[in-house]
PDB file of C-alpha atoms in Angstrom:
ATOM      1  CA  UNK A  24      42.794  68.645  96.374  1.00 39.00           C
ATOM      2  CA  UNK A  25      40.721  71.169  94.645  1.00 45.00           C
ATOM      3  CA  UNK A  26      42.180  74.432  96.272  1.00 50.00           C
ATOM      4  CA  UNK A  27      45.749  73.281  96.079  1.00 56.00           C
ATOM      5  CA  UNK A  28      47.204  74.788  93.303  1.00 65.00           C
ATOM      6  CA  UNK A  29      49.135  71.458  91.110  1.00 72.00           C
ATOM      7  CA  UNK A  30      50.554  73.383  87.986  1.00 83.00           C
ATOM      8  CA  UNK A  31      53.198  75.602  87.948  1.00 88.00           C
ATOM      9  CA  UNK A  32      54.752  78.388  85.343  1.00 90.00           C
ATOM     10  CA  UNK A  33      58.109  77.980  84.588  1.00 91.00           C
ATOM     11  CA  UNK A  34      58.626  81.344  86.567  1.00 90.00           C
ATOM     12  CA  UNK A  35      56.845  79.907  89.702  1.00 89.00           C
ATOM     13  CA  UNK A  36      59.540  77.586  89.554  1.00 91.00           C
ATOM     14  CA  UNK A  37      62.123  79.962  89.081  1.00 90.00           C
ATOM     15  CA  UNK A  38      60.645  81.592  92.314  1.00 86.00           C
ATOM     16  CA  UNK A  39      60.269  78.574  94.170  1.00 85.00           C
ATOM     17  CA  UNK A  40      63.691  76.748  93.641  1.00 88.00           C
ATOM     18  CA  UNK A  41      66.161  79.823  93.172  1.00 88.00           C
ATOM     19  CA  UNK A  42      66.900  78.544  89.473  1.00 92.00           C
ATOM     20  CA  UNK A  43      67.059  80.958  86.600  1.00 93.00           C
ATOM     21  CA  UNK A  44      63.949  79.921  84.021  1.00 93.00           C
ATOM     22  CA  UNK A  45      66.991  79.838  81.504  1.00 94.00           C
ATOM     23  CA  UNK A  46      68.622  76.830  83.215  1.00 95.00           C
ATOM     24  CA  UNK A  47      65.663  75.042  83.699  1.00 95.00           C
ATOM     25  CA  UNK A  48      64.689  75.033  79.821  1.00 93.00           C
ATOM     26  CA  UNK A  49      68.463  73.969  79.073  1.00 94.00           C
ATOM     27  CA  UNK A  50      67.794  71.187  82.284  1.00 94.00           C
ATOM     28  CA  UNK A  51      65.501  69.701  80.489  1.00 92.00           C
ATOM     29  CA  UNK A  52      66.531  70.037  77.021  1.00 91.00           C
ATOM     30  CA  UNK A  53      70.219  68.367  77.886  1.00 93.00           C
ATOM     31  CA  UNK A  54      69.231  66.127  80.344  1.00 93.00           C
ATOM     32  CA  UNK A  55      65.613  65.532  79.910  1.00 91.00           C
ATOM     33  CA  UNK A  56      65.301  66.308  83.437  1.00 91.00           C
ATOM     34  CA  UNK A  57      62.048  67.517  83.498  1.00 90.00           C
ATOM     35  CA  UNK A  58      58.679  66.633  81.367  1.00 86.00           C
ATOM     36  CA  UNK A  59      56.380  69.876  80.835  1.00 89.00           C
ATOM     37  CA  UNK A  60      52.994  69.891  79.570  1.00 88.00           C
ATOM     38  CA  UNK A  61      51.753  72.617  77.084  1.00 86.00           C
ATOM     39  CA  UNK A  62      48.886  74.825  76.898  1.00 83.00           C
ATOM     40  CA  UNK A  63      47.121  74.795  73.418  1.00 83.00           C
ATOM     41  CA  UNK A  64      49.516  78.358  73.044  1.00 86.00           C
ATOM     42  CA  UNK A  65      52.155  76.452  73.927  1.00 83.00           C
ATOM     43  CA  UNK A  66      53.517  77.396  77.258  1.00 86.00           C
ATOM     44  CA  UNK A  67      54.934  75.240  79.414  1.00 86.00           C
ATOM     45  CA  UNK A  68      53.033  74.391  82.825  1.00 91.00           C
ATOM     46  CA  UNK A  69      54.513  71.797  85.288  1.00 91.00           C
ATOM     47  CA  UNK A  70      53.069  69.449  87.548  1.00 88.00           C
ATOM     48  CA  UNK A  71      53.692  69.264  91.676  1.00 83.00           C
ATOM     49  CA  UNK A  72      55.395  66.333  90.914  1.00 86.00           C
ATOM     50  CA  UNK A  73      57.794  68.208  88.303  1.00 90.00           C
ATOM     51  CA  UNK A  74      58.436  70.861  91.186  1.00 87.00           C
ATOM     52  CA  UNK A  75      59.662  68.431  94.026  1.00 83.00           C
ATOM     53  CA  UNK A  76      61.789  67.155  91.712  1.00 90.00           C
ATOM     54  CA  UNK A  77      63.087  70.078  90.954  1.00 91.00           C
ATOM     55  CA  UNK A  78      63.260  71.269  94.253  1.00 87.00           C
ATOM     56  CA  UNK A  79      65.562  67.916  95.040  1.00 88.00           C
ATOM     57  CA  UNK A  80      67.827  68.171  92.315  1.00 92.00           C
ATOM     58  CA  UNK A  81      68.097  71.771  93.100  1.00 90.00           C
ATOM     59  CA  UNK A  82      69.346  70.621  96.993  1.00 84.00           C
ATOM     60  CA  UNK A  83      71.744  68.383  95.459  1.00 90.00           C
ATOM     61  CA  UNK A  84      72.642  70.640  92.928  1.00 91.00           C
ATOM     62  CA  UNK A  85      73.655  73.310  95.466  1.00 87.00           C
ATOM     63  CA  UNK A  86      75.243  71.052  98.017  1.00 85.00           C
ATOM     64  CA  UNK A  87      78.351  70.487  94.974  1.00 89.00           C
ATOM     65  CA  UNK A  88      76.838  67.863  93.044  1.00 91.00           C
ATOM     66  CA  UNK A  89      77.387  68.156  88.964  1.00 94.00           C
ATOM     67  CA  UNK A  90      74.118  68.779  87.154  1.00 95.00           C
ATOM     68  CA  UNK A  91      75.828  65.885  84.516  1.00 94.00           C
ATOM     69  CA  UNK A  92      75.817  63.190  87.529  1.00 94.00           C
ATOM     70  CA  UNK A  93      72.300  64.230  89.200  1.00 94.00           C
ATOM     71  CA  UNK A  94      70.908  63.653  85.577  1.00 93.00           C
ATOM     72  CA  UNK A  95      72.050  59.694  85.298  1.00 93.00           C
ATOM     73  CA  UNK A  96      70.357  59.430  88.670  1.00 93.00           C
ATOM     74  CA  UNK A  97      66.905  57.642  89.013  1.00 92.00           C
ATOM     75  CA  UNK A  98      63.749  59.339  90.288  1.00 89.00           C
ATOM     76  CA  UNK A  99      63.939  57.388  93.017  1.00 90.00           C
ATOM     77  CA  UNK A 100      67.593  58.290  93.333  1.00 92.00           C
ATOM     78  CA  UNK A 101      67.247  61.288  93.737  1.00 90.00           C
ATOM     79  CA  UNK A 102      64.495  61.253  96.006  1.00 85.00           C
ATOM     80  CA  UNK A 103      67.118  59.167  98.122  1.00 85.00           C
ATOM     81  CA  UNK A 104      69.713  61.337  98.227  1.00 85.00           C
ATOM     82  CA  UNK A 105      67.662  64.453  99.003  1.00 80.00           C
ATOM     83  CA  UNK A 106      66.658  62.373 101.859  1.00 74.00           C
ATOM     84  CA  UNK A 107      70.083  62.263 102.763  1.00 77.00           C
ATOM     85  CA  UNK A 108      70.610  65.528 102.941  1.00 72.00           C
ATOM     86  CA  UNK A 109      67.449  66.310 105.020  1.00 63.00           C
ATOM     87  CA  UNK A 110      68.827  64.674 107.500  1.00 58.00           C
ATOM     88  CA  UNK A 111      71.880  66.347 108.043  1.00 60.00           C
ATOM     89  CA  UNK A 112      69.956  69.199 108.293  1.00 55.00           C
ATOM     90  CA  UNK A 113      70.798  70.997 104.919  1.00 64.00           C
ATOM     91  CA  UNK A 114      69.388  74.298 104.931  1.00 72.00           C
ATOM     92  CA  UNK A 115      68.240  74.879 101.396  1.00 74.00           C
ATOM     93  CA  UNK A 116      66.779  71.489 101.865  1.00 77.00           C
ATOM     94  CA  UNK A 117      64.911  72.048 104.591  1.00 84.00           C
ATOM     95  CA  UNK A 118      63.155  75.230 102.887  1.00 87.00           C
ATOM     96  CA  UNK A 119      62.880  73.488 100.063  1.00 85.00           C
ATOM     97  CA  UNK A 120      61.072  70.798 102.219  1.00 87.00           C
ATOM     98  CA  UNK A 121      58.953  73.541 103.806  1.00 92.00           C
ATOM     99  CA  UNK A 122      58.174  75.615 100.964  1.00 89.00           C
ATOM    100  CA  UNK A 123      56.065  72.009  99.429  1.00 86.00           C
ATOM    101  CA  UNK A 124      54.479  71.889 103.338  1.00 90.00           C
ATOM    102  CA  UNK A 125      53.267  75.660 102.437  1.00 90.00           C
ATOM    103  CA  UNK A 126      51.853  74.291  98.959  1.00 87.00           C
ATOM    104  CA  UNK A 127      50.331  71.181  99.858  1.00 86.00           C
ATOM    105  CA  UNK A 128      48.556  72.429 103.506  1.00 91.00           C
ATOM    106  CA  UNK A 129      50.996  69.458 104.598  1.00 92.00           C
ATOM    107  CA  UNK A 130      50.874  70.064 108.279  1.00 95.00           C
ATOM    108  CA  UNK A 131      52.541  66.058 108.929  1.00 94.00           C
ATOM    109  CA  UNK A 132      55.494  67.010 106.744  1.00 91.00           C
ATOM    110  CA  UNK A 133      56.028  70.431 108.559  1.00 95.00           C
ATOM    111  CA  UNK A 134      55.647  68.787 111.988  1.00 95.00           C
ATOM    112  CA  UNK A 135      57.985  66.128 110.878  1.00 93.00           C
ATOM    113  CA  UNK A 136      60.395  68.113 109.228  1.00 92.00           C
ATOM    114  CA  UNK A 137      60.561  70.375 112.366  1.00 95.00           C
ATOM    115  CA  UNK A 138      61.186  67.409 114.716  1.00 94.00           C
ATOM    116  CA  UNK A 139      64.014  66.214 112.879  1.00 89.00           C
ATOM    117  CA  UNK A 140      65.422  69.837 113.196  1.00 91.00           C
ATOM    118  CA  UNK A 141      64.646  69.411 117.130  1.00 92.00           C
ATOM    119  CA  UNK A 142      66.712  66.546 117.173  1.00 91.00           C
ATOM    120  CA  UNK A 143      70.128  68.964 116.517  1.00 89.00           C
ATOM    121  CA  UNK A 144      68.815  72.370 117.129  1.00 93.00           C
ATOM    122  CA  UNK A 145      67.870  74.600 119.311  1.00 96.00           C
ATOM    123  CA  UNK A 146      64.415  76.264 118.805  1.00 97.00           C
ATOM    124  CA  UNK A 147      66.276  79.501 118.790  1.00 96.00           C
ATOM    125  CA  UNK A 148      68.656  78.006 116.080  1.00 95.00           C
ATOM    126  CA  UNK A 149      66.059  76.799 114.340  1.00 95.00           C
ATOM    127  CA  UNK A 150      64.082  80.497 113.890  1.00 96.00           C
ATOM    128  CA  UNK A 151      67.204  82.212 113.045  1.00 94.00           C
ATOM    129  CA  UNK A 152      68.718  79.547 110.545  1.00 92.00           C
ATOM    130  CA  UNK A 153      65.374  77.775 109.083  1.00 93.00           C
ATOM    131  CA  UNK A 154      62.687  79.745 109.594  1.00 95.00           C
ATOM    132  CA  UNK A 155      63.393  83.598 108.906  1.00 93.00           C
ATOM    133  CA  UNK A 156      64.971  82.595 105.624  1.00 92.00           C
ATOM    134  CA  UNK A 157      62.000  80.817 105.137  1.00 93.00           C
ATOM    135  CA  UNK A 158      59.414  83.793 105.860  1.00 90.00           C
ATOM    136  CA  UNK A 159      61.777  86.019 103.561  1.00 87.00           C
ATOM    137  CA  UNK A 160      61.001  83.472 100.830  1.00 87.00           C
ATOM    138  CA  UNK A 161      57.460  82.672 101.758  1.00 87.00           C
ATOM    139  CA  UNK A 162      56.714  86.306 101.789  1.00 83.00           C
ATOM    140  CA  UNK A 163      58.444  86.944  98.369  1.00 80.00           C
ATOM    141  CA  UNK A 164      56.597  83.648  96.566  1.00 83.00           C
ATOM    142  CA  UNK A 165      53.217  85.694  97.991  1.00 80.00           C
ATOM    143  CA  UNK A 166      54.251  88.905  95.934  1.00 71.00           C
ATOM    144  CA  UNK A 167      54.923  87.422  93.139  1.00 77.00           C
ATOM    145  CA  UNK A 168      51.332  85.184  93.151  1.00 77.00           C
ATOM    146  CA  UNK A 169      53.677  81.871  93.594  1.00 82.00           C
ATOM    147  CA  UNK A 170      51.744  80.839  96.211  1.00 83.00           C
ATOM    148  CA  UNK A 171      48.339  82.066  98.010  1.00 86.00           C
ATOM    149  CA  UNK A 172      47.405  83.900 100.778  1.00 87.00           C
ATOM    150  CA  UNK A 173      46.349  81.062 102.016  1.00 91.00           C
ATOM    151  CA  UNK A 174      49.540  78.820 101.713  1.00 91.00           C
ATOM    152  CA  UNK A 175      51.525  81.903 103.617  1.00 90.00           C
ATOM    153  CA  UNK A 176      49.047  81.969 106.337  1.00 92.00           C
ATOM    154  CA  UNK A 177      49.195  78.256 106.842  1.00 95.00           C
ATOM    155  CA  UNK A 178      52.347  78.028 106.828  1.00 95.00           C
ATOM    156  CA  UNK A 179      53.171  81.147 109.248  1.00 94.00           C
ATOM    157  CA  UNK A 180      50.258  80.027 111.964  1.00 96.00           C
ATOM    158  CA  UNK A 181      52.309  76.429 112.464  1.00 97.00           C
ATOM    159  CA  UNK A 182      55.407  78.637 113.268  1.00 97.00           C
ATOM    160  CA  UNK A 183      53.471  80.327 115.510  1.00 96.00           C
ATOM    161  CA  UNK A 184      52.336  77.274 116.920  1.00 97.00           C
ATOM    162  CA  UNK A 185      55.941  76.210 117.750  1.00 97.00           C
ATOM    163  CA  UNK A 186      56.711  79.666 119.166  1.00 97.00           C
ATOM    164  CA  UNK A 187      54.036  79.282 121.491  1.00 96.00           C
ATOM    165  CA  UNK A 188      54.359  75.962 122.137  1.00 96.00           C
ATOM    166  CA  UNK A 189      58.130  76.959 123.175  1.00 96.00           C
ATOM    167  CA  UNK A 190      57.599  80.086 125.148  1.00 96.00           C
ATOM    168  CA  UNK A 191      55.174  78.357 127.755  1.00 93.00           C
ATOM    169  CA  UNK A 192      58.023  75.825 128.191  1.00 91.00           C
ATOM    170  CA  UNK A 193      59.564  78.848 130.159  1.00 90.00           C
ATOM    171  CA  UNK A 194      56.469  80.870 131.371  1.00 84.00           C
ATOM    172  CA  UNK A 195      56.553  79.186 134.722  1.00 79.00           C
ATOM    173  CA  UNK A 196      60.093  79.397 135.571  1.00 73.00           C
ATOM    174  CA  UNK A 197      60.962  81.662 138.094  1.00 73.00           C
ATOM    175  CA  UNK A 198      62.032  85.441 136.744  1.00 72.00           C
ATOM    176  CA  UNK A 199      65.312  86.202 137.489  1.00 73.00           C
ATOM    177  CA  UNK A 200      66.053  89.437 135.887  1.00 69.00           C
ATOM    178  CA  UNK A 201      63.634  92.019 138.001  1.00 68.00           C
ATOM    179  CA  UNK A 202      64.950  95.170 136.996  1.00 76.00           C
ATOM    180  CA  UNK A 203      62.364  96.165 134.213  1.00 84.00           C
ATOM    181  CA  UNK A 204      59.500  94.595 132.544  1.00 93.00           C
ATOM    182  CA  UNK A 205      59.077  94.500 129.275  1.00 96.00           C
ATOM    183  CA  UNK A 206      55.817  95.521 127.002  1.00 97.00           C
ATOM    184  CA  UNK A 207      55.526  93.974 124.321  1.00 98.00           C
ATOM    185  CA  UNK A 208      52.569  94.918 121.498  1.00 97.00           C
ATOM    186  CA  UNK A 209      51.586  95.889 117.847  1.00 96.00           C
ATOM    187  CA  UNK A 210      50.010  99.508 116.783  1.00 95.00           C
ATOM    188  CA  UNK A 211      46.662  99.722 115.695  1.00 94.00           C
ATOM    189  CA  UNK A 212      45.972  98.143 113.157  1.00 91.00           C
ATOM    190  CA  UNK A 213      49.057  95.888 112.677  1.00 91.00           C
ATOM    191  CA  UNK A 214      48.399  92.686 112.578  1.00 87.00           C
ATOM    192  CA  UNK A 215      51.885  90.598 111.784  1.00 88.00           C
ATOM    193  CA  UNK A 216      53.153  89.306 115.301  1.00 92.00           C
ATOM    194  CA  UNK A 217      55.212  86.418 114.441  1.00 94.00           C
ATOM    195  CA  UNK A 218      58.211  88.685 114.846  1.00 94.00           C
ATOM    196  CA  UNK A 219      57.305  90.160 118.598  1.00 96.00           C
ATOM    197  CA  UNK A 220      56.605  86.294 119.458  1.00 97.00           C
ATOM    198  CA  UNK A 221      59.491  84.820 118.968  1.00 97.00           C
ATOM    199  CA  UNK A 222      60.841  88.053 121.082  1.00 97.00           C
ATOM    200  CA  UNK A 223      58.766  87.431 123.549  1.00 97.00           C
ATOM    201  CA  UNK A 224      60.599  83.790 123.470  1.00 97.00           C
ATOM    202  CA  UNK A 225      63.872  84.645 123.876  1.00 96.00           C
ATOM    203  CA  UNK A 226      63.341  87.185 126.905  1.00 95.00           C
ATOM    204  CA  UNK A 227      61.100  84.724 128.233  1.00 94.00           C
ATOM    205  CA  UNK A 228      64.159  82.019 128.029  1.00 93.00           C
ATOM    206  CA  UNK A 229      66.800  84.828 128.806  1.00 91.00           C
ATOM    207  CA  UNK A 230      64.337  85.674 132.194  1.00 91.00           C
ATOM    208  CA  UNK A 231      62.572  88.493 131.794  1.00 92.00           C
ATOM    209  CA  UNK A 232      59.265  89.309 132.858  1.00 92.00           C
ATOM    210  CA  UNK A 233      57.262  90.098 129.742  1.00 95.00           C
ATOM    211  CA  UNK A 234      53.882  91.316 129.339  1.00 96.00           C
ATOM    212  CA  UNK A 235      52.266  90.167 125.695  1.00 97.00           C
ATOM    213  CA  UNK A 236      49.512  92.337 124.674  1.00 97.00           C
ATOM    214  CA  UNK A 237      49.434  91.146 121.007  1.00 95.00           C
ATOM    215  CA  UNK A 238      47.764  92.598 118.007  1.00 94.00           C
ATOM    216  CA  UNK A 239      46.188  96.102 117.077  1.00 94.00           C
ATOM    217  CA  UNK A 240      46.834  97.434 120.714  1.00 95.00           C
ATOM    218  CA  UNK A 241      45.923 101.844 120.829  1.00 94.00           C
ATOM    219  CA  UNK A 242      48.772 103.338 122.684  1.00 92.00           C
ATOM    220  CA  UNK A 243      46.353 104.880 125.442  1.00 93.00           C
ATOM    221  CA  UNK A 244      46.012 101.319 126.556  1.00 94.00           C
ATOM    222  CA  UNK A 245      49.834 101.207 127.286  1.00 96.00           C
ATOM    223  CA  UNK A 246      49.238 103.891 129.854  1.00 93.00           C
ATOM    224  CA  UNK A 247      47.649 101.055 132.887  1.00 93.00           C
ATOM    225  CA  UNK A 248      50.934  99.867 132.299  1.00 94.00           C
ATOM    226  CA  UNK A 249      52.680 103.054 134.472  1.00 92.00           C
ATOM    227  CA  UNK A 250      50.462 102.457 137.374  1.00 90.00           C
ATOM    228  CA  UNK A 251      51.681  98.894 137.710  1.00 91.00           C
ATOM    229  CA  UNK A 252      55.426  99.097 137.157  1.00 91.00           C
ATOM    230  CA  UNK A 253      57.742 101.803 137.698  1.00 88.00           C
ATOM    231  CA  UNK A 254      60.018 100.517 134.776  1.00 91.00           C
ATOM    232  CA  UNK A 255      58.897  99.552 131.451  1.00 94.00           C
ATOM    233  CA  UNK A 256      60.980  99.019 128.186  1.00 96.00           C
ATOM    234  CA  UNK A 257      58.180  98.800 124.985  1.00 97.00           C
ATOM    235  CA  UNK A 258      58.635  96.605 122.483  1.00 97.00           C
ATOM    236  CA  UNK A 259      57.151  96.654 118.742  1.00 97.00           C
ATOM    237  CA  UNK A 260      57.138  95.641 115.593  1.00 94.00           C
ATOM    238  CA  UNK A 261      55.463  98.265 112.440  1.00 93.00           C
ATOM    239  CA  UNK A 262      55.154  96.300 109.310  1.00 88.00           C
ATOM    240  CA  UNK A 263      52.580  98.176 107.784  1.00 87.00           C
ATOM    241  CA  UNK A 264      51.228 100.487 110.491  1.00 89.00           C
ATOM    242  CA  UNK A 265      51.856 103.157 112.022  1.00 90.00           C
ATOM    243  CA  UNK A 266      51.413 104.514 108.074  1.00 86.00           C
ATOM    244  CA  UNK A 267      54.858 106.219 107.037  1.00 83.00           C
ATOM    245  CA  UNK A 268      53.365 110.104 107.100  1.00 85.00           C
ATOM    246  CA  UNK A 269      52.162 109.205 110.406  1.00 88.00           C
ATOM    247  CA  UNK A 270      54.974 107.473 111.903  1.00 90.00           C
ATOM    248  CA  UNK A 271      56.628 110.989 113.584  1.00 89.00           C
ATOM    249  CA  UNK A 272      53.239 111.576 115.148  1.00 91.00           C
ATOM    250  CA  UNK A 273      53.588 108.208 116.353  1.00 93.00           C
ATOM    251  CA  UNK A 274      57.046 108.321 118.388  1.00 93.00           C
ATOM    252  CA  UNK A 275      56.776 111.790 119.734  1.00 92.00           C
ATOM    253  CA  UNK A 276      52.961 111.321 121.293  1.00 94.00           C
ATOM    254  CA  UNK A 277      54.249 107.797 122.324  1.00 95.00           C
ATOM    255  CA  UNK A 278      57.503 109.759 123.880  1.00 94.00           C
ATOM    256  CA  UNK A 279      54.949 112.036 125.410  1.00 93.00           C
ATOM    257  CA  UNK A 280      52.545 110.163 127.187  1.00 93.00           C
ATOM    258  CA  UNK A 281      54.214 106.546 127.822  1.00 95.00           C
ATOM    259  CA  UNK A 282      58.509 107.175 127.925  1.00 93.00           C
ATOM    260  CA  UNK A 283      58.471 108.631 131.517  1.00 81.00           C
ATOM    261  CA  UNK A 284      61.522 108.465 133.738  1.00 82.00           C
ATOM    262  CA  UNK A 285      63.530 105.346 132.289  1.00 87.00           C
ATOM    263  CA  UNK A 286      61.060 103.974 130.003  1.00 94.00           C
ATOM    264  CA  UNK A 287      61.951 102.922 126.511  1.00 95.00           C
ATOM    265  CA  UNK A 288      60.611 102.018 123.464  1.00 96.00           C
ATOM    266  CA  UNK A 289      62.494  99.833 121.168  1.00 96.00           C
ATOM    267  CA  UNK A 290      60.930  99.166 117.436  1.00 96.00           C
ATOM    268  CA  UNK A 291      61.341  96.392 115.038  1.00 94.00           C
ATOM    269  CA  UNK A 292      60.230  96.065 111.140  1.00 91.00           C
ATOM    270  CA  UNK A 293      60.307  96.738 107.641  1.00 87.00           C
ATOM    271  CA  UNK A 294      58.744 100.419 108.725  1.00 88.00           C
ATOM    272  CA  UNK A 295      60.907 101.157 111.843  1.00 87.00           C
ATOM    273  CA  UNK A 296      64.223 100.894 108.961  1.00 84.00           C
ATOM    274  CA  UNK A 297      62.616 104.250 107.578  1.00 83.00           C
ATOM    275  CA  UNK A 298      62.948 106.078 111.021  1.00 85.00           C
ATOM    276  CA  UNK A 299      65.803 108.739 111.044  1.00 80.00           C
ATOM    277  CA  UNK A 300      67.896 107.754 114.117  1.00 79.00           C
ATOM    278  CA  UNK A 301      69.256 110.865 114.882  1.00 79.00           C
ATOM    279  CA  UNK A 302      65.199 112.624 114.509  1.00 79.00           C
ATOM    280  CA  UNK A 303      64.363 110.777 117.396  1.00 84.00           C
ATOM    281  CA  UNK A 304      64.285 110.807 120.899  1.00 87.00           C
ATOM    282  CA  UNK A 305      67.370 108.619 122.644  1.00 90.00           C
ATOM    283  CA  UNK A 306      64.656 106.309 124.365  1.00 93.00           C
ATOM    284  CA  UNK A 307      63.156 105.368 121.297  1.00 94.00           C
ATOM    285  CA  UNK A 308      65.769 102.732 119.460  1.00 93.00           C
ATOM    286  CA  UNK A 309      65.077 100.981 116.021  1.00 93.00           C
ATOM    287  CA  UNK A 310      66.838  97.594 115.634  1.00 94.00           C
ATOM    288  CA  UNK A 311      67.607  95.966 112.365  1.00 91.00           C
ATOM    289  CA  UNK A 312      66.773  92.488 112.854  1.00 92.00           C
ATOM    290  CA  UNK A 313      65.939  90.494 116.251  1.00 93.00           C
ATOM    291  CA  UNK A 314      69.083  89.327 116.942  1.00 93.00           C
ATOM    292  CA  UNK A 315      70.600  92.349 117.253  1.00 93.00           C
ATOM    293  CA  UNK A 316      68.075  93.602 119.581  1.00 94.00           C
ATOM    294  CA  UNK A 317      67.884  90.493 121.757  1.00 92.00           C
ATOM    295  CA  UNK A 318      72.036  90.891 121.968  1.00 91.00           C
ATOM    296  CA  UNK A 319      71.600  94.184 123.304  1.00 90.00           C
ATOM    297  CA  UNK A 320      69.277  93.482 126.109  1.00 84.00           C
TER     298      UNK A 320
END
């Protein structure tokens, strides 16, 4: 219990339940809903117990229930009706439910939490509605020193679990689309692949022959790839690589070397949104999110 962090600013919770610091101090000023403790400068600090409390009034809060009526609930009230709504599958909820996974290295809670989501979802569902919101958050609670690196990285590697766990479900199914093969891999130095997993999912599913090559991969390791196949269609995702000065270089050497005869590349990430469209080559093609580029396959 020693590395799990078990008090809380009033701006982690802010960060963590989407509710203003403001509200909260007039929460528990009119209601009494919550009980901080203060430093000897007297600042407010809150337990882990204060924060999943929060984080259940705040479901029931946002799924139309009067802030008057949650407070002449009892703890255990509350608890209930949260529970209520995890069931139907509430979404802010469920990342709500997550988020305290992420914060208490609860792997049973994730694992359960997911297989009651299994129960009425797709897996596909699932990523799009549960847990890319949930990365967006996870990711913003890490820049703002909410949580640790280590709470985002335990959190992301049991997504990727499930990814993987989901994509070999459909790994030994015949392919039935045999027209091109598709590449998928990271730069050099670019290391955040649970995007271009859960792409290599969906063509998988939809299938596609893919070829996974993963993290960090130099683009003159792409070129055994030509003497294979006469088709290939790249796929990658820059987050923070190739570096934004360098990203030009990038496309046209990749254009030059590996985009022969009706190869593409298609690019996904917070860096491939900086890329100029109309500066590029027509068989190099940014997408804006992974749905859209799954659609258009």
């Amino acid at each position: 219990m020693n590395n799990i962090k078990n008090e809380f600013s009033i701006k982690d919770l802010e960060h963590l339940s989407g509710i203003k610091a403001h509200t909260i101090r007039i929460w528990e000023k009119r209601y009494n809903l919550l009980a901080p403790n203060r430093t000897e400068t007297n600042i407010r600090t809150y337990s882990i117990e204060s924060l999943q409390k929060l984080l259940n009034i705040t479901a029931l809060y946002n799924n139309g229930l009067k802030i008057s009526k949650i407070a002449k609930l009892t703890p255990e009230e509350i608890i209930e009706k949260a529970k209520e709504l995890a069931i139907s599958s509430n979404e802010n909820h469920l990342l709500n439910t997550f988020k305290i996974a992420a914060l208490n290295f609860d792997k049973a809670l994730f694992i359960n939490t997911f297989k009651n989501l299994e129960e009425e979802k797709t897996f596909s569902e699932i990523f799009y509605e549960v847990f890319i919101p949930l990365l967006e958050e996870i990711g913003f609670l890490w820049q703002t020193n909410t949580i640790t690196p280590a709470q985002e990285h335990f959190i992301s590697e049991l997504i990727k679990q499930k990814i993987l766990v989901n994509t070999e479900q459909f790994q030994t199914a015949e392919i039935k689309k045999h027209d091109r093969v598709y590449a998928l891999f990271l730069p050099e130095n670019e290391i955040h692949e649970l995007g271009l997993q859960f792409v290599n999912f969906e063509l998988t599913k939809l299938g596609y022959q893919t070829i996974y090559l993963g993290a960090s991969v130099p683009s003159k390791s792409l070129e055994d790839l030509l003497t294979h196949y006469d088709h290939v269609d790249f796929i990658s995702y820059f987050t923070i690589k190739p570096d934004t000065d360098n990203i030009d270089n990038y496309l046209n050497s990749f254009y030059n070397t590996l985009l022969k005869k009706e190869n593409k590349l298609h690019i996904l990430g917070r860096l491939a949104l900086e890329i100029d469209e109309s500066s590029i080559n027509k068989k190099i093609k940014r997408y804006t999110s992974i749905k859209n580029l799954v659609d258009s396959i």
